[in-house]
Coordinates of C-alpha atoms and ligand atoms in Angstrom, one line a residue:
X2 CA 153.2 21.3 -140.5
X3 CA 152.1 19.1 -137.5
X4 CA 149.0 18.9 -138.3
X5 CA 149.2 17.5 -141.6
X6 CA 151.2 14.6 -140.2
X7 CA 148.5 14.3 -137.3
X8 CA 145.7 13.8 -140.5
X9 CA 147.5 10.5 -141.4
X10 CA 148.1 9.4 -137.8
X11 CA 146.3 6.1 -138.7
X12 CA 146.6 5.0 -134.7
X13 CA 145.5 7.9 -133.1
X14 CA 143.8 10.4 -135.6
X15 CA 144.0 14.5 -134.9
X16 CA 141.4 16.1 -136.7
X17 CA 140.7 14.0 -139.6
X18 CA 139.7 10.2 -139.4
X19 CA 136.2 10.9 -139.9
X20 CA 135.3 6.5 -138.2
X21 CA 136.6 8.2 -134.9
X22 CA 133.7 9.6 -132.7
X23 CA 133.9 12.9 -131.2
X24 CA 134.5 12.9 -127.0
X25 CA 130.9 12.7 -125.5
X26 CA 131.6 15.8 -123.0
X27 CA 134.8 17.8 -121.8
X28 CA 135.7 15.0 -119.9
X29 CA 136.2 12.2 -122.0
X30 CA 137.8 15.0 -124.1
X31 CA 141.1 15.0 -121.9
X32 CA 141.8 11.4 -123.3
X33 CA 140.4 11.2 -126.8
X34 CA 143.0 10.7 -129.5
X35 CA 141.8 14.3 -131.2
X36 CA 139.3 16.0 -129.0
X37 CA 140.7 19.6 -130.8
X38 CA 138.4 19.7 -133.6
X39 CA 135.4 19.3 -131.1
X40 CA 137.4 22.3 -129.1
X41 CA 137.1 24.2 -131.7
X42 CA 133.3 24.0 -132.3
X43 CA 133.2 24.3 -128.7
X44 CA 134.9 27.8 -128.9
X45 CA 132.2 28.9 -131.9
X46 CA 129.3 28.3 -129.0
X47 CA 128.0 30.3 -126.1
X48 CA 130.7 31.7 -123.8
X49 CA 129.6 29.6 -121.5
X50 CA 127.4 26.0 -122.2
X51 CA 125.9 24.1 -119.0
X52 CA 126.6 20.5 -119.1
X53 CA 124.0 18.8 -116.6
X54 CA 125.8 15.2 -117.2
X55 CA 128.3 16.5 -115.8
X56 CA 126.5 18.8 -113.4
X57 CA 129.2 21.4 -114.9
X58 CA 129.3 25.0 -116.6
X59 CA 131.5 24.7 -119.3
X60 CA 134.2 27.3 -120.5
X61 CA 136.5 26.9 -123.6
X62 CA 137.5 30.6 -125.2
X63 CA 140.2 32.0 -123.6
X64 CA 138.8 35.7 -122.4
X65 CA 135.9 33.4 -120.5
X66 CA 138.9 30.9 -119.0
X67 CA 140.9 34.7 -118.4
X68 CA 137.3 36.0 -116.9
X69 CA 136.9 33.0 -114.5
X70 CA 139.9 33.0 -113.4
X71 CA 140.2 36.7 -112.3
X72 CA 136.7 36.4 -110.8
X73 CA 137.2 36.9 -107.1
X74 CA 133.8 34.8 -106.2
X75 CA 135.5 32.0 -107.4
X76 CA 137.6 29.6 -105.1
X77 CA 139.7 26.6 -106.5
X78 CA 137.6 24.1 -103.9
X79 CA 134.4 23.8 -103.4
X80 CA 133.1 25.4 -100.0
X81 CA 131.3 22.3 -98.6
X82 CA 134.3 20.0 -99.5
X83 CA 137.6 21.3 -98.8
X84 CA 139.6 18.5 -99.1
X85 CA 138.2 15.8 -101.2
X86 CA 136.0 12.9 -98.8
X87 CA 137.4 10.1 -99.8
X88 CA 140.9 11.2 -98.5
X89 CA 139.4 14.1 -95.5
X90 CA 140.8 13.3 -91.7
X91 CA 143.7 11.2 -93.4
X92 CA 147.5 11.7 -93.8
X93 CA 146.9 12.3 -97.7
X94 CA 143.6 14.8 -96.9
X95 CA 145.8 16.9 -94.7
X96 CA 148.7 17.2 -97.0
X97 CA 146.3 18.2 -99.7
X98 CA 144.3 20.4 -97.8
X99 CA 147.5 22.7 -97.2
X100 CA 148.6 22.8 -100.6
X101 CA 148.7 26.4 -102.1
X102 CA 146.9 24.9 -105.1
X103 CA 144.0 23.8 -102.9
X104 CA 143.4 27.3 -100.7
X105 CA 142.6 30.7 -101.4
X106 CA 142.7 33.8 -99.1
X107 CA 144.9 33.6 -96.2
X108 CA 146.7 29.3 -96.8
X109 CA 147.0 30.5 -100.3
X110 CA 149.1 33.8 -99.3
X111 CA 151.0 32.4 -96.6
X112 CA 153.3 30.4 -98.9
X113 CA 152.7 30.9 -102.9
X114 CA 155.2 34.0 -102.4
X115 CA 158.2 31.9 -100.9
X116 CA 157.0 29.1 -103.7
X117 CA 157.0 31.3 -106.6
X118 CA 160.1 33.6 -105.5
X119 CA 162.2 30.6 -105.2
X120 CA 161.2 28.7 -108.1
X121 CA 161.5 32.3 -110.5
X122 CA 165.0 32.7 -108.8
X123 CA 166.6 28.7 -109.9
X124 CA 169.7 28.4 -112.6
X125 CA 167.4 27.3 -115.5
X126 CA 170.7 26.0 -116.8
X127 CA 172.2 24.2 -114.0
X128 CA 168.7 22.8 -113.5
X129 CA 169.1 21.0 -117.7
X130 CA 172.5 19.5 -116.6
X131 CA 171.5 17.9 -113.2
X132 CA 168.1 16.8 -115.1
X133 CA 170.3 15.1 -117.9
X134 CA 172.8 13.8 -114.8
X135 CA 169.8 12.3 -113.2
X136 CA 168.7 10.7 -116.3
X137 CA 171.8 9.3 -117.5
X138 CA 171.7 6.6 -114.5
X139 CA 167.7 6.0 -114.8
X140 CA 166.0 3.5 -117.1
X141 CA 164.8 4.7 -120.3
X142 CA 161.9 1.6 -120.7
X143 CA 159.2 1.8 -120.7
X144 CA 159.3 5.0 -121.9
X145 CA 156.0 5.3 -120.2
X146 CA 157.0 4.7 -116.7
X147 CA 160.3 6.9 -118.1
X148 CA 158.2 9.7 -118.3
X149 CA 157.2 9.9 -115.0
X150 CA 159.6 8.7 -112.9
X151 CA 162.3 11.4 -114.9
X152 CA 160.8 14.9 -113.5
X153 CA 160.2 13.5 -110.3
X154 CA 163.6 12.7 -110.0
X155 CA 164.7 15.5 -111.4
X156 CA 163.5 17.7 -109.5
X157 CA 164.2 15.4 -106.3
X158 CA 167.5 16.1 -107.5
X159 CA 167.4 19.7 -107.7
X160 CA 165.5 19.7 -104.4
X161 CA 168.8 18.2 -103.0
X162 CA 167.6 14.8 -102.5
X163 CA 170.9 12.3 -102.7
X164 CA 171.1 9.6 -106.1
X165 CA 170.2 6.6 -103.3
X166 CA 166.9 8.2 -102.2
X167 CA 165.5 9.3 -105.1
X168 CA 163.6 5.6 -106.3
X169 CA 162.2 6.0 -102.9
X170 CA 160.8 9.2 -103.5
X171 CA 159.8 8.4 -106.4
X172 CA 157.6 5.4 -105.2
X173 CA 156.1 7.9 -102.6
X174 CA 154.8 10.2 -105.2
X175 CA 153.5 8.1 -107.2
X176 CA 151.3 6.6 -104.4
X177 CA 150.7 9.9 -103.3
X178 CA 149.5 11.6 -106.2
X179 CA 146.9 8.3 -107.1
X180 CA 144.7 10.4 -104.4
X181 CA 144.1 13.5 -106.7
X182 CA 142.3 11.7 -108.8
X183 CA 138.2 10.6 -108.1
X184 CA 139.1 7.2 -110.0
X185 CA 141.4 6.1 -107.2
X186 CA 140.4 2.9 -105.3
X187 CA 140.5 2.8 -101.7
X188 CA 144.2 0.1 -102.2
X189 CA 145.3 3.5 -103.5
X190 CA 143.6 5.9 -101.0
X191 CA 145.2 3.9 -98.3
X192 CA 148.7 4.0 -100.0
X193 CA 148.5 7.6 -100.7
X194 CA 148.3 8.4 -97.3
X195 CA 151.1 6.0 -96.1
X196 CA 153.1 8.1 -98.8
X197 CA 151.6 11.4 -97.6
X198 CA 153.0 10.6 -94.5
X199 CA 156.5 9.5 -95.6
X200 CA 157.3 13.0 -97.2
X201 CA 155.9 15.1 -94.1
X202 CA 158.4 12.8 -92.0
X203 CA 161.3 13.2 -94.3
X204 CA 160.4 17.0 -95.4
X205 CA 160.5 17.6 -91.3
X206 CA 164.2 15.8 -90.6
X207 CA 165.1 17.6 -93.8
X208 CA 163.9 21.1 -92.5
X209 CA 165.4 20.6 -89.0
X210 CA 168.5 19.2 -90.2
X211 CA 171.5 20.5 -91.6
X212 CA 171.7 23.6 -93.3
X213 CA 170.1 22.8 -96.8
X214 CA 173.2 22.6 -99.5
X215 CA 173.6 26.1 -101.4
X216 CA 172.0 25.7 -104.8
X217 CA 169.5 23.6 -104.0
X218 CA 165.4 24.1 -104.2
X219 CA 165.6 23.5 -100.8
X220 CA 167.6 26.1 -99.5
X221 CA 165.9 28.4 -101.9
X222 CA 162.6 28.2 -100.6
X223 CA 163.9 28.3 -96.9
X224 CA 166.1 31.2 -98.0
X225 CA 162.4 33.0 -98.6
X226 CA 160.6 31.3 -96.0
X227 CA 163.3 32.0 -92.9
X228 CA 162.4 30.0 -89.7
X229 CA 159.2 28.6 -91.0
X230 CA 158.9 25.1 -90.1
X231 CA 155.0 24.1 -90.4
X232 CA 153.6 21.6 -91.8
X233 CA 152.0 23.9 -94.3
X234 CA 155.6 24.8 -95.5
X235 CA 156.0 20.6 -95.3
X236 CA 153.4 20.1 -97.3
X237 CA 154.0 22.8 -100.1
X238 CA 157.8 21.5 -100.2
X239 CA 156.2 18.1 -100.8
X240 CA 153.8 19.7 -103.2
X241 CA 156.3 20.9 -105.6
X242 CA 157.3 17.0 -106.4
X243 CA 153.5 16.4 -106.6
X244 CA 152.8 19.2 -109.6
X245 CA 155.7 18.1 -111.2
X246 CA 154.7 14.4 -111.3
X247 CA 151.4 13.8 -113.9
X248 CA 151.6 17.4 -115.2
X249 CA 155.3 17.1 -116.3
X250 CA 155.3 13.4 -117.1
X251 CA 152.0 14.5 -119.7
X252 CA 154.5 17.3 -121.1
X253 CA 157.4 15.3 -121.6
X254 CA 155.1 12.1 -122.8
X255 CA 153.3 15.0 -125.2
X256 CA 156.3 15.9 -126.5
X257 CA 157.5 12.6 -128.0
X258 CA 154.1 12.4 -129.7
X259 CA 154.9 15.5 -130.8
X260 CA 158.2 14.0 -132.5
X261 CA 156.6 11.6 -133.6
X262 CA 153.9 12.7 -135.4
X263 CA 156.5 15.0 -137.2
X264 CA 159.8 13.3 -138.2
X265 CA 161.2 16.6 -139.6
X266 CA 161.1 18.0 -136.0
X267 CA 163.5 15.2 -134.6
X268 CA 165.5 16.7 -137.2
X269 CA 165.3 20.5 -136.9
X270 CA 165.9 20.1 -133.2
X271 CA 168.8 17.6 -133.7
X272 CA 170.3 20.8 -136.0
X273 CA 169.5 23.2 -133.4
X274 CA 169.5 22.2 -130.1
X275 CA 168.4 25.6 -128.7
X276 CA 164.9 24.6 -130.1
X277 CA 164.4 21.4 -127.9
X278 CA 162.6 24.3 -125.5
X279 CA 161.0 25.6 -128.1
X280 CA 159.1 22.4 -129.0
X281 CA 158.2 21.6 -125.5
X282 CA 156.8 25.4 -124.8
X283 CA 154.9 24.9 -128.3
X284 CA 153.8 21.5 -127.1
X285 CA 152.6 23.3 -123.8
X286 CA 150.4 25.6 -126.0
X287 CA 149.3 23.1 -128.5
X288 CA 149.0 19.7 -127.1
X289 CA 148.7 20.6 -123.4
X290 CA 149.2 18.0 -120.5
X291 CA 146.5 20.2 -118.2
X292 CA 143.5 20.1 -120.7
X293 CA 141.4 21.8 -117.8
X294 CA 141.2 23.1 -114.3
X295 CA 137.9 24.2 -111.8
X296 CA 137.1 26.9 -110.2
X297 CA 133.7 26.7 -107.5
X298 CA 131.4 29.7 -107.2
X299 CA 131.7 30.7 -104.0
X300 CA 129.2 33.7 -103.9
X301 CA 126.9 35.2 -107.1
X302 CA 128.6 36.4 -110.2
X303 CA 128.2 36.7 -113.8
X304 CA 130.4 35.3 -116.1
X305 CA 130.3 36.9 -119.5
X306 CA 126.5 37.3 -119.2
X307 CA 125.5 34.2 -117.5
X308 CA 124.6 34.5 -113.9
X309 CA 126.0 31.6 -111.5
X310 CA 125.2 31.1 -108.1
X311 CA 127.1 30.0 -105.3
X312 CA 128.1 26.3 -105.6
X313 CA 128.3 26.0 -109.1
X314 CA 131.4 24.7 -110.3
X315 CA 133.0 25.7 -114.1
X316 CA 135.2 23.5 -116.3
X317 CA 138.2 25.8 -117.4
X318 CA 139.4 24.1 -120.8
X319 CA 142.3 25.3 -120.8
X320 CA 143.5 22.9 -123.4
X321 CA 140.9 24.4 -126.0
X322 CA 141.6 27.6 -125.1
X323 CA 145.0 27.1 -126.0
X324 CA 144.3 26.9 -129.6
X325 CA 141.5 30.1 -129.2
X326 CA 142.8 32.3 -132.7
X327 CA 142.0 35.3 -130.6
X328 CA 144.8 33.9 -128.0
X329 CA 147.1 32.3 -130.8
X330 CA 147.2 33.2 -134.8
X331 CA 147.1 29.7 -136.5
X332 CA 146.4 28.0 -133.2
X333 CA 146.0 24.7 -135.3
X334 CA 149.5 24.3 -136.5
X335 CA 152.5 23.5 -134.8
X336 CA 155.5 26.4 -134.8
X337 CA 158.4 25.7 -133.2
X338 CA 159.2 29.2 -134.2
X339 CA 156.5 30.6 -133.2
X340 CA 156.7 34.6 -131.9
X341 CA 154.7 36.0 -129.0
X342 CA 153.4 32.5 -127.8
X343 CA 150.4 32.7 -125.3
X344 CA 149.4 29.8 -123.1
X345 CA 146.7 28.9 -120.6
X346 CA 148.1 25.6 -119.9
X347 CA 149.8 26.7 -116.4
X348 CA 147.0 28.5 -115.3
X349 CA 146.2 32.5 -115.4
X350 CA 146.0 35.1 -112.3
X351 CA 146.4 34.2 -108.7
X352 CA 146.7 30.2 -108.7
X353 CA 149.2 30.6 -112.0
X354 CA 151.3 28.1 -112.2
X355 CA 155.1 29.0 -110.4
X356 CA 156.9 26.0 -111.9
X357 CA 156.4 27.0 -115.5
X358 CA 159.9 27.4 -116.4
X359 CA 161.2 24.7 -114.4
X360 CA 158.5 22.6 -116.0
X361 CA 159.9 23.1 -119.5
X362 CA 163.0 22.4 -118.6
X363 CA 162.7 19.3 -117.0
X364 CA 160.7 18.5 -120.1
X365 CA 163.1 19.7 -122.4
X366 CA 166.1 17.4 -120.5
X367 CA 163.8 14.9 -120.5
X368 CA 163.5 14.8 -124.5
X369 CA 167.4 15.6 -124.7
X370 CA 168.3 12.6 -122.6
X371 CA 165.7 10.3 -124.2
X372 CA 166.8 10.9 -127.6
X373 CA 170.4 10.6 -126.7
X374 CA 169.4 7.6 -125.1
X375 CA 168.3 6.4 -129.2
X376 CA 164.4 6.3 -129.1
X377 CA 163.6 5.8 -132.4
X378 CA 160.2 8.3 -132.9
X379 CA 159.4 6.4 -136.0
X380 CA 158.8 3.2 -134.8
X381 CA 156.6 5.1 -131.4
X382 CA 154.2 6.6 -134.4
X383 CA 154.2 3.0 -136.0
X384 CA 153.4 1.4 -132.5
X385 CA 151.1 4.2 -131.5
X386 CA 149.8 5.2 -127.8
X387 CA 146.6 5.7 -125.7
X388 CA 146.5 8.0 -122.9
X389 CA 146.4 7.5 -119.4
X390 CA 142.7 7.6 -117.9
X391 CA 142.2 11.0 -116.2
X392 CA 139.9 13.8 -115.7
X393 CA 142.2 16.8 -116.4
X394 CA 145.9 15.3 -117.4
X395 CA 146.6 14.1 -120.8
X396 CA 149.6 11.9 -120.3
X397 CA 150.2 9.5 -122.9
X398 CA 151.1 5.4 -122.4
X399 CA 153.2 4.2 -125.3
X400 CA 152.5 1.1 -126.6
Ligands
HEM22 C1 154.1 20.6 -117.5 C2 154.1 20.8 -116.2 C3 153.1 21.6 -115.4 C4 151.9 22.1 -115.8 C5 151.2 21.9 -117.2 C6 151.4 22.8 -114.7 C7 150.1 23.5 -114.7 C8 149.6 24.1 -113.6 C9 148.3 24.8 -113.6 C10 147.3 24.8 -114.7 C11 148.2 25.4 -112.4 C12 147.0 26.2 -111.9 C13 145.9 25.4 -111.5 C14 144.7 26.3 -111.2 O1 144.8 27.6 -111.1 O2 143.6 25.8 -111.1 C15 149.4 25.0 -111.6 C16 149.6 25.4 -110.3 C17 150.7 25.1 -109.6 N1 151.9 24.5 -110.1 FE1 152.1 23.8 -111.9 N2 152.3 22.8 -113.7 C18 153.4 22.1 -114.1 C19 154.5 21.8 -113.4 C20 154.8 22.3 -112.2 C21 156.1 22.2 -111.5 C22 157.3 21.5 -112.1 C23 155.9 22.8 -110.3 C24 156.9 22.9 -109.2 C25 158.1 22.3 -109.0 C26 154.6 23.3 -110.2 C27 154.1 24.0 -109.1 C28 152.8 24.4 -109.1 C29 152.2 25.0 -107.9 C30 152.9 25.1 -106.5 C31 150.9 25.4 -108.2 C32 149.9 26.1 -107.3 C33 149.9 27.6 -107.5 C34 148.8 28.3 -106.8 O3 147.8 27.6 -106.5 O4 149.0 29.5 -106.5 N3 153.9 23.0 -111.4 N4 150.2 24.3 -112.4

């Protein structure tokens, strides 16, 4: 049904307004109004294309994105650069260099486990109400800025931070997570790692401090991770507010375009509340916020067929494998209903995303407390939106 209502998008097209040019590579793909129809043509090719613009192997079915992923010569940074340059030998560069998301092997090991146990083991429930609490005391304009600064301080929250510290926080992650991107400036660079090195402070006084409260993320992943007080363990506490910040915001944002591209889904989910995670775990799979991920060749492999050498790097779409019919029947339209739902969109195999759950529901509390809060999706289709420049997050601005 979605897509039909995407063919007559007039501001941002999906699949049908033939004046709109295709994305010129995988890239610009992340941010073009419609780059699935391009996906899909994408999918019909070679399992694996080599994009020399972009000095990048390109992978868009998902058994190749499964493949790469499982492929133990592959490491999620690039040997020669373990930490970005622009940010290496700063505050930022060391919090991201000891991110589970940045390290394989022995970094990576150390701390997922506490991560992921901690995250499986939260009250999904309780998490929805202290989202919608949070919300209910933040501004809902402009929906934009909404977007983002609702996660973060959601989960903030749930991490145990008090009401009166949270716009702090959330100013830090913001500055903080401008130095993931390559089109920071140095302004950012420089903020990012006065951020970077706000959260290591206050992630320290909150690890030797008090007992963390019961119930919180906090005491959670201390709970799994008893008497560790590195910096690593700093700097993966810190990381969970970083994945939530563009990835969720791009999920939540997604999901109003969603809405609004389909009035009757404002009103199936005003009908039946239970589906408001429905729509944001189809949104995941259809429209996702990660359109794509990298993976470096570390040592020789083949990749279904094609032979890679070490220091190649690949272009996981995970977004156009998403919508792969051997991963999803019908992958073009939009189900709320939906049965057996499979989704790349938060990663496969050892780097798989922990926060999934926690994702959608911050996502889904975020559409709950938005629409309670009387955004009128009509007049958001009428308006329309771009999206955000990035290389890998679709997060739409609202005009
Ligand atoms: C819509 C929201 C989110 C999306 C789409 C998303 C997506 C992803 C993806 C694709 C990866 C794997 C990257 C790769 O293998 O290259 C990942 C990893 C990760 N995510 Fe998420 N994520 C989201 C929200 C969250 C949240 C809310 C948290 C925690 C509070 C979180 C924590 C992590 C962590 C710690 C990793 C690293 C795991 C590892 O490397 O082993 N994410 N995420």
């Amino acid at each position: 049904m979605l897509d039909e209502v995407w063919a007559r998008g007039k501001h941002h097209t999906a699949g049908m307004n033939d004046d709109i040019a295709p994305p010129a590579n995988a890239i610009a793909a992340v941010t073009h109004p419609n780059p699935y129809p391009w996906y899909a043509a994408l999918r019909q090719g070679p399992a694996l294309v080599r994009d020399e613009g972009l000095r990048l192997w390109v992978a868009s079915r998902a058994e190749v994105v499964r493949e790469v992923l499982a492929n133990s010569a592959m490491r999620v940074r690039p040997a020669a650069e373990p930490v970005p340059r622009a940010i290496a030998g700063t505050p930022a560069g060391e919090l991201f260099g000891r991110l589970v998301r940045m390290n394989d092997g022995a970094a990576h090991a150390a701390h997922k486990p506490a991560l992921q146990r901690a995250l499986a083991g939260l009250d999904l429930p309780a998490a929805h109400a202290g989202v919608l609490k949070v919300a209910a005391r933040m501004p809902a304009a402009p929906l934009s800025d909404a977007c983002f600064a609702l996660p973060v301080a959601g989960v903030a929250h749930l991490l145990g931070f008090a009401d009166e510290e949270l716009p702090r926080v959330l100013d830090w992650m913001r500055d903080f997570v401008a130095c993931l991107s390559p089109l920071s400036t140095a302004v950012q660079l420089q903020a990012a790692s006065e951020a970077a090195e706000a959260l290591m402070t206050r992630f320290e006084q909150l690890v030797a401090g008090e007992p963390a409260r019961e119930g919180t993320l906090l005491a959670a992943v201390r709970a799994q991770a008893p008497g560790d007080t590195s910096r690593a363990l700093l700097a993966n506490l810190a990381g969970l507010l970083s994945q939530t910040c563009e990835a969720t915001a791009g999920l939540l944002g997604n999901s109003l375009v969603a809405l609004a591209r389909e009035p009757g889904l404002g009103r199936a989910i005003e009908s039946q509340p239970a589906w408001l995670n429905a729509l944001v775990q189809e949104v995941a799979r259809h429209d996702p916020p990660v359109q794509n991920t990298r993976r470096f060749v570390a040592e020789t492999t083949i990749v279904a067929g094609t032979a890679l050498e070490a220091g190649d790097a690949v272009l996981l779409m995970l977004g156009a494998a998403n919508r792969d019919p051997a991963l999803n029947p019908a992958p073009a339209s939009f189900e709320l209903k939906r049965t057996d739902r499979q989704t790349l969109g938060f990663g496969y195999g050892t780097h798989v995303c922990p926060g999934q759950a926690l994702a959608c529901t911050v996502a889904a509390a975020g559409v709950e407390a938005l629409l309670a809060g009387g955004i009128d999706t009509a007049a958001l289709f009428e308006r329309g939106w771009d999206y955000r420049p990035s290389v890998n997050a679709r997060i739409p601005v609202f005009r």
